[in-house]
Amino acid sequence: MAYNLKATTEKPERLTGGHRMCAGCGAPIVVRTVLRALKPEDHAVIGSATGCLEVSTCLYPYTAWKDSFIHSAFENAGATVSGAEAAYNALKRAGKIDHTTKFIAFGGDGGTYDIGLQSLSGAMERGHDMVYVCYDNEAYMNTGIQRSSSTPKYADTTTSPAGKAVPGKPQFKKDLTQIMVAHNIPYVAQSAPFKNFKDLYEKAEKAIYTPGPAFLNVFTPCPRGWRYNTPDLFDIVQLAVDTCIWPLYEVINGEYKLSYKPKQKLPVEAYLKSQGRFRHLFAKENMHMVEELQQEVDRRWNHLLKLCGETE
Amino acid sequence: MKKKMNVTAESSWKEVTPGGVITESGNAGDFRTGDWRSMKPVWNSEKCKQCLMCFPVCPDSSIKVCNGKMEGIDYDHCKGCGICAKVCPFDAIDFVEE
Ligand code: SF4
Ligand code: SF4
């Protein structure tokens, strides 16, 4: 069925208000959308790696999740949810369960790009019927904005502070989506909460209902860590996709498909200027760094265009 | 505030559920985050064109949509981030001091 925003509003809300994420946080926006993609009649078992989302949505004695939710550790959301899926299959085979349950793991970039990478890799390789969703906000926000392997180059974080000695994080961002593509699983996609949410909703639906393992990497702004005013979230997402810093695409059984090509590709400056974590780059002596970031974004974008069979 | 599962900060360990399990799903709705607000979105029903763009963007599930119609804001949970006000294409949500 074609995507229709109004129809999606009629589905049950599976993440309640009253959770303790910061005002304006991108993560619950991503989570709500992913959960709306579930069929209302299906049950879900959700697990989360340690991170803002986990600690703020499930604060004893309150849970914001309408579905079963498992609190796991930083490194094992993939293992925990894959284990639940295996148990479900065994019970189903024994005739002890007749409803359908879907399995979804959420992790931030710290729990996914870094600490939980091995358990994620294992869960995908073993072929569990589950989805792993990374809400990528590009640093360890929960513990106070420490850099992760997902933090973009030159971003100011508390462990890569921009100053005289270093101009923010010295390394480029890891390309986790490509690492997941290399697992040769049926479905991998990169998405963002964007425009009317068609992109994220449809990718979540495909990820959940494609049999076997699936991985979604979702761009998730963090007003506190990125230093912008909370109402600007969707302007920042738009800039991220229009500068090609965060391309939207999917890989279905190894076939690449570009989901969005900006009509006019914007210079990275427009995106960098929107956030305090990059402010130091606009000092006169640092402008060459903006140029360097532009070259890397162009290199990765052109490579992706080739993979998707598109040409500039 | 209503104390759910009869567990509060004053409860003894004997009253805590085994394994720290929360037996009620979605009970965070009983916790009011509305008092975090310093700014407040105010919906203007005459200006609203029912495009529903404000619905998916709210981090706090606080845009009340019923039968496909925007009906207002849940001030018990809205934290006043202002995203809905900025996203609304018809300026139907004002963002004012609480
Ligand atoms: S975004 Fe604005 S016009 Fe659209 S439904 Fe919400 S308040 Fe109404
Ligand atoms: S101000 Fe923020 S929390 Fe309140 S209704 Fe709007 S988007 Fe939701």
XYZ file of C-alpha atoms and ligand atoms in Angstrom:
426
model
C 0.000 0.000 0.000
C 1.276 3.458 -0.851
C 2.539 5.504 2.070
C -0.020 7.782 3.638
C 0.915 9.888 6.678
C -2.681 10.126 7.830
C -3.113 6.361 7.793
C 0.018 5.939 9.918
C -1.402 8.281 12.585
C -4.237 5.835 13.073
C -1.915 3.066 14.172
C -1.411 2.575 17.908
C 1.271 4.664 19.626
C 3.774 2.146 20.978
C 6.053 4.602 22.794
C 4.232 6.754 25.346
C 4.998 10.277 26.477
C 6.390 10.662 29.962
C 9.804 9.207 29.089
C 12.781 11.271 30.277
C 14.646 11.934 27.012
C 15.670 15.613 26.680
C 13.191 18.050 25.171
C 13.639 17.953 21.401
C 15.628 14.693 21.323
C 15.702 12.980 17.926
C 15.793 9.414 19.268
C 12.145 9.031 20.349
C 11.062 10.500 16.997
C 12.981 7.720 15.259
C 11.711 5.036 17.632
C 8.050 6.080 17.343
C 8.287 5.937 13.562
C 9.957 2.534 13.486
C 7.327 1.126 15.854
C 4.473 2.557 13.779
C 5.696 0.361 10.940
C 4.695 -2.725 12.941
C 1.345 -4.262 12.098
C -0.987 -3.385 14.984
C -1.811 -7.046 15.591
C 1.827 -8.124 15.888
C 3.607 -8.297 19.209
C 7.123 -6.969 19.524
C 10.073 -7.742 21.735
C 12.389 -4.782 21.948
C 15.823 -4.593 23.443
C 18.103 -1.651 23.790
C 21.813 -1.217 24.271
C 22.866 1.047 27.100
C 22.396 4.627 26.055
C 20.127 7.637 26.446
C 17.184 5.763 24.980
C 17.506 2.818 27.308
C 17.986 4.687 30.547
C 15.391 7.364 29.822
C 12.529 5.254 28.514
C 12.688 2.602 31.195
C 13.221 4.231 34.567
C 11.961 1.929 37.272
C 9.013 1.777 38.021
C 8.031 3.347 34.686
C 8.346 2.152 31.112
C 7.404 4.122 28.021
C 7.253 0.938 25.948
C 3.907 -0.669 25.248
C 5.716 -3.791 24.070
C 7.986 -6.167 25.950
C 11.241 -4.382 26.571
C 14.551 -5.853 27.691
C 17.152 -3.704 29.381
C 20.516 -5.085 28.279
C 24.104 -3.955 28.630
C 26.151 -1.746 26.314
C 27.717 -4.556 24.333
C 24.973 -7.105 23.930
C 21.725 -5.722 22.490
C 22.307 -7.826 19.348
C 22.916 -10.985 21.377
C 19.997 -10.355 23.752
C 17.400 -9.793 21.055
C 18.707 -12.620 18.888
C 18.429 -14.945 21.903
C 14.829 -13.882 22.482
C 14.111 -14.584 18.819
C 15.629 -18.059 19.083
C 13.535 -18.800 22.202
C 10.394 -17.629 20.412
C 11.099 -19.917 17.478
C 11.582 -22.883 19.807
C 8.304 -22.160 21.624
C 6.533 -21.680 18.347
C 7.824 -25.011 17.063
C 6.589 -26.638 20.255
C 3.156 -25.179 19.618
C 3.239 -23.032 22.742
C 2.816 -19.657 20.997
C 0.437 -18.839 18.213
C 0.766 -15.072 17.781
C 3.400 -13.332 15.669
C 6.189 -11.508 17.446
C 8.763 -9.279 15.782
C 12.187 -8.571 17.270
C 13.803 -5.148 17.290
C 17.017 -3.962 18.906
C 17.826 -0.282 19.310
C 21.257 1.087 20.034
C 22.934 4.442 19.892
C 26.180 4.842 17.988
C 28.197 4.067 21.125
C 26.364 0.774 21.611
C 26.418 -0.045 17.910
C 29.491 1.363 16.100
C 31.742 0.715 19.100
C 30.859 -1.420 22.078
C 28.120 -3.648 20.660
C 29.627 -4.203 17.215
C 30.656 -7.805 17.829
C 27.275 -8.903 19.191
C 25.518 -7.067 16.368
C 27.786 -8.751 13.827
C 27.150 -12.160 15.387
C 23.377 -11.721 15.437
C 23.366 -10.706 11.777
C 25.694 -13.511 10.735
C 23.582 -16.145 12.519
C 20.618 -15.061 10.444
C 18.088 -14.249 13.174
C 14.806 -12.756 12.012
C 15.311 -9.400 13.685
C 16.018 -5.748 13.001
C 18.805 -3.780 14.560
C 18.186 -0.035 14.505
C 21.052 2.303 15.250
C 19.905 5.783 16.216
C 23.102 7.532 15.311
C 23.632 10.778 17.211
C 27.371 10.689 16.707
C 28.741 10.568 20.262
C 28.212 9.108 23.737
C 25.554 11.637 24.706
C 24.251 9.778 27.742
C 27.522 10.052 29.637
C 28.351 13.594 28.563
C 29.179 13.858 24.853
C 32.302 11.724 24.520
C 33.503 10.960 20.997
C 32.646 7.624 19.395
C 33.830 6.074 16.142
C 30.695 7.624 14.630
C 31.576 11.192 15.634
C 32.413 13.175 12.506
C 35.909 14.536 11.995
C 36.609 17.849 13.763
C 33.479 17.720 15.915
C 33.993 19.190 19.362
C 33.236 16.632 22.090
C 34.355 16.378 25.712
C 37.017 13.811 24.802
C 38.014 15.538 21.560
C 37.753 19.134 22.727
C 38.407 21.772 20.112
C 41.231 23.995 21.276
C 44.834 24.905 20.559
C 46.186 21.340 20.716
C 43.476 19.557 18.661
C 40.720 20.953 16.445
C 38.063 18.465 17.610
C 38.040 14.759 16.763
C 41.057 13.926 14.583
C 39.529 10.929 12.749
C 36.834 10.540 10.122
C 33.506 8.877 10.892
C 33.335 5.100 10.536
C 31.011 3.893 7.787
C 29.009 1.334 9.730
C 26.312 0.929 7.087
C 28.938 -0.412 4.676
C 30.191 -2.821 7.332
C 26.647 -4.135 7.683
C 26.272 -4.410 3.900
C 29.372 -6.618 3.961
C 27.438 -9.086 6.135
C 25.384 -9.902 3.032
C 22.124 -9.810 4.949
C 18.796 -9.358 3.119
C 18.189 -5.729 4.079
C 20.392 -2.785 5.062
C 19.340 0.855 4.871
C 20.423 4.297 5.848
C 17.589 6.657 6.719
C 16.580 9.783 8.614
C 13.396 11.272 10.015
C 12.726 13.403 7.013
C 9.925 15.346 5.279
C 6.725 13.326 5.716
C 8.564 10.314 7.192
C 7.945 8.116 4.150
C 11.618 7.181 3.933
C 12.009 6.010 7.528
C 8.571 4.405 7.799
C 8.916 2.366 4.628
C 12.452 1.285 5.404
C 11.392 0.240 8.903
C 8.508 -1.725 7.436
C 10.799 -3.503 4.983
C 13.378 -4.155 7.698
C 10.798 -5.612 10.086
C 8.951 -7.729 7.542
C 11.869 -8.980 5.446
C 12.550 -12.477 6.776
C 16.035 -12.690 8.277
C 18.347 -10.086 9.706
C 18.070 -6.414 8.822
C 19.958 -3.316 9.816
C 18.815 0.313 9.810
C 21.162 3.216 10.442
C 19.173 6.336 11.254
C 20.490 9.870 11.474
C 19.347 11.233 14.849
C 20.102 14.822 15.850
C 20.923 15.545 19.499
C 20.316 19.199 20.440
C 22.478 18.999 23.553
C 25.504 17.311 21.993
C 25.391 19.059 18.615
C 24.536 22.415 20.128
C 21.587 23.817 18.183
C 18.202 25.155 19.259
C 15.654 22.377 19.706
C 13.084 23.614 17.136
C 15.713 23.371 14.351
C 15.914 19.569 14.249
C 14.267 19.123 10.868
C 16.293 21.890 9.246
C 19.416 20.029 10.306
C 18.171 16.743 8.865
C 17.370 18.497 5.590
C 20.875 19.984 5.468
C 22.459 16.610 6.228
C 20.755 14.977 3.260
C 21.119 17.951 0.913
C 24.864 18.225 1.580
C 25.152 14.413 1.114
C 26.780 14.157 4.526
C 24.087 11.582 5.320
C 22.897 9.929 2.102
C 19.659 7.958 2.175
C 19.889 4.578 0.492
C 19.050 0.921 0.861
C 20.716 -2.332 -0.051
C 18.302 -5.166 -0.761
C 19.981 -8.549 -1.193
C 23.165 -6.774 -2.190
C 21.492 -4.407 -4.678
C 22.072 -0.729 -3.927
C 19.286 1.779 -4.372
C 19.626 5.493 -3.765
C 16.545 6.834 -1.954
C 17.153 10.555 -2.286
C 19.266 12.703 -4.554
C 19.265 16.408 -3.685
C 18.146 18.643 -6.535
C 21.044 20.856 -5.667
C 23.887 19.414 -3.621
C 24.765 21.998 -0.965
C 28.272 22.739 0.323
C 29.019 21.078 3.690
C 29.469 24.516 5.209
C 25.693 24.959 5.351
C 25.407 21.889 7.580
C 28.471 22.612 9.707
C 27.297 26.153 10.414
C 24.031 24.918 11.876
C 25.719 23.384 14.922
C 27.895 24.617 17.773
C 30.060 21.484 17.726
C 31.614 22.710 14.451
C 31.783 26.409 15.302
C 35.589 26.472 15.661
C 35.956 25.405 12.019
C 34.910 28.856 10.915
C 37.888 30.578 12.505
C 40.100 31.875 9.678
C 42.973 29.495 10.395
C 40.656 26.451 10.319
C 38.850 27.011 7.031
C 41.056 24.434 5.262
C 39.423 21.825 7.482
C 36.027 22.635 6.012
C 37.605 22.084 2.585
C 39.005 18.748 3.736
C 35.581 17.640 5.027
C 34.011 18.645 1.720
C 36.490 16.486 -0.195
C 35.782 13.464 1.969
C 31.989 13.907 1.679
C 32.348 14.188 -2.116
C 34.563 11.112 -2.273
C 32.107 8.996 -0.276
C 29.078 10.363 -2.172
C 30.607 9.677 -5.584
C 31.494 6.170 -4.496
C 27.908 5.612 -3.341
C 26.534 6.944 -6.629
C 28.647 4.374 -8.439
C 27.408 1.575 -6.200
C 23.816 2.684 -6.832
C 24.360 2.814 -10.580
C 23.757 6.570 -10.623
C 26.062 9.072 -12.207
C 26.522 12.744 -11.442
C 1.694 12.167 41.051
C 0.111 8.745 41.096
C 2.514 6.088 42.326
C 2.332 3.080 40.072
C 3.160 -0.486 40.977
C 3.213 0.901 44.547
C 6.947 1.381 44.264
C 8.301 4.769 45.281
C 11.639 6.167 46.371
C 10.570 5.365 49.928
C 9.725 1.713 49.235
C 11.793 -0.914 51.013
C 13.607 -3.571 49.010
C 10.863 -6.018 49.911
C 8.364 -4.049 47.869
C 10.518 -3.946 44.739
C 9.442 -6.447 42.072
C 11.830 -9.407 41.658
C 14.452 -8.697 39.013
C 13.332 -5.079 38.827
C 10.639 -6.102 36.367
C 8.079 -3.456 35.419
C 4.780 -5.275 35.207
C 2.724 -2.543 33.573
C 3.438 -1.672 29.948
C 3.540 1.951 28.868
C 3.005 3.299 32.390
C 5.437 6.195 31.782
C 2.295 7.959 30.594
C 1.513 8.412 34.300
C 4.653 10.475 34.717
C 4.203 14.126 33.813
C 7.053 15.654 31.901
C 4.918 18.677 31.059
C 6.368 20.573 34.005
C 9.767 20.633 32.220
C 8.445 23.276 29.834
C 9.749 26.810 29.753
C 8.235 27.426 26.315
C 4.865 26.202 25.196
C 3.342 25.333 21.803
C -0.150 26.761 21.315
C -2.288 25.256 18.575
C -4.545 27.543 16.619
C -7.386 25.392 15.292
C -8.622 28.006 12.785
C -5.256 28.150 11.042
C -4.762 24.373 11.081
C -5.154 22.662 7.719
C -4.943 19.145 9.164
C -1.822 18.183 7.219
C -0.645 16.197 10.297
C 3.018 17.092 9.782
C 3.251 17.959 13.486
C 2.316 14.418 14.507
C 5.383 12.338 13.591
C 7.906 15.014 14.587
C 7.010 15.148 18.280
C 9.553 13.318 20.475
C 7.023 13.062 23.289
C 4.017 11.610 21.466
C 2.161 14.749 22.530
C 0.287 15.740 19.383
C -3.187 14.388 19.880
C -4.554 12.966 16.643
C -7.883 11.188 16.702
C -9.528 9.631 13.642
C -7.011 11.338 11.374
C -7.561 14.797 12.886
C -5.185 16.953 14.896
C -7.048 17.769 18.104
C -4.534 19.569 20.284
C -1.494 19.145 22.454
C -1.013 16.869 25.424
C 0.388 19.318 27.958
C 0.887 16.571 30.540
C 3.826 15.287 28.506
C 4.849 18.013 26.011
C 8.315 19.288 27.010
C 8.099 22.441 24.919
C 10.843 21.675 22.396
C 9.123 23.753 19.699
C 9.743 21.264 16.875
C 6.031 21.048 15.993
C 5.745 24.855 15.830
C 8.719 25.124 13.482
C 7.601 22.250 11.248
C 3.955 23.351 10.828
C 3.727 24.644 7.232
C 0.733 26.858 8.068
C 2.037 28.613 11.190
C -0.832 27.118 13.120
C 1.291 26.488 16.216
C 2.628 29.452 18.176
C 5.597 28.972 20.448
C 5.271 31.182 23.504
C 6.655 31.499 27.016
C 5.001 29.169 29.481
S 1.312 20.807 11.134
Fe 0.090 22.639 11.493
S -1.511 22.624 9.894
Fe -0.590 20.582 9.963
S -1.955 19.440 11.364
Fe -0.267 20.252 12.612
S -1.043 22.207 13.394
Fe -2.373 21.609 11.696
S 6.650 21.417 21.638
Fe 7.822 19.526 21.273
S 7.087 18.099 22.866
Fe 5.570 19.764 22.735
S 4.026 19.003 21.288
Fe 5.519 20.239 20.109
S 6.990 18.727 19.322
Fe 5.853 17.748 21.006
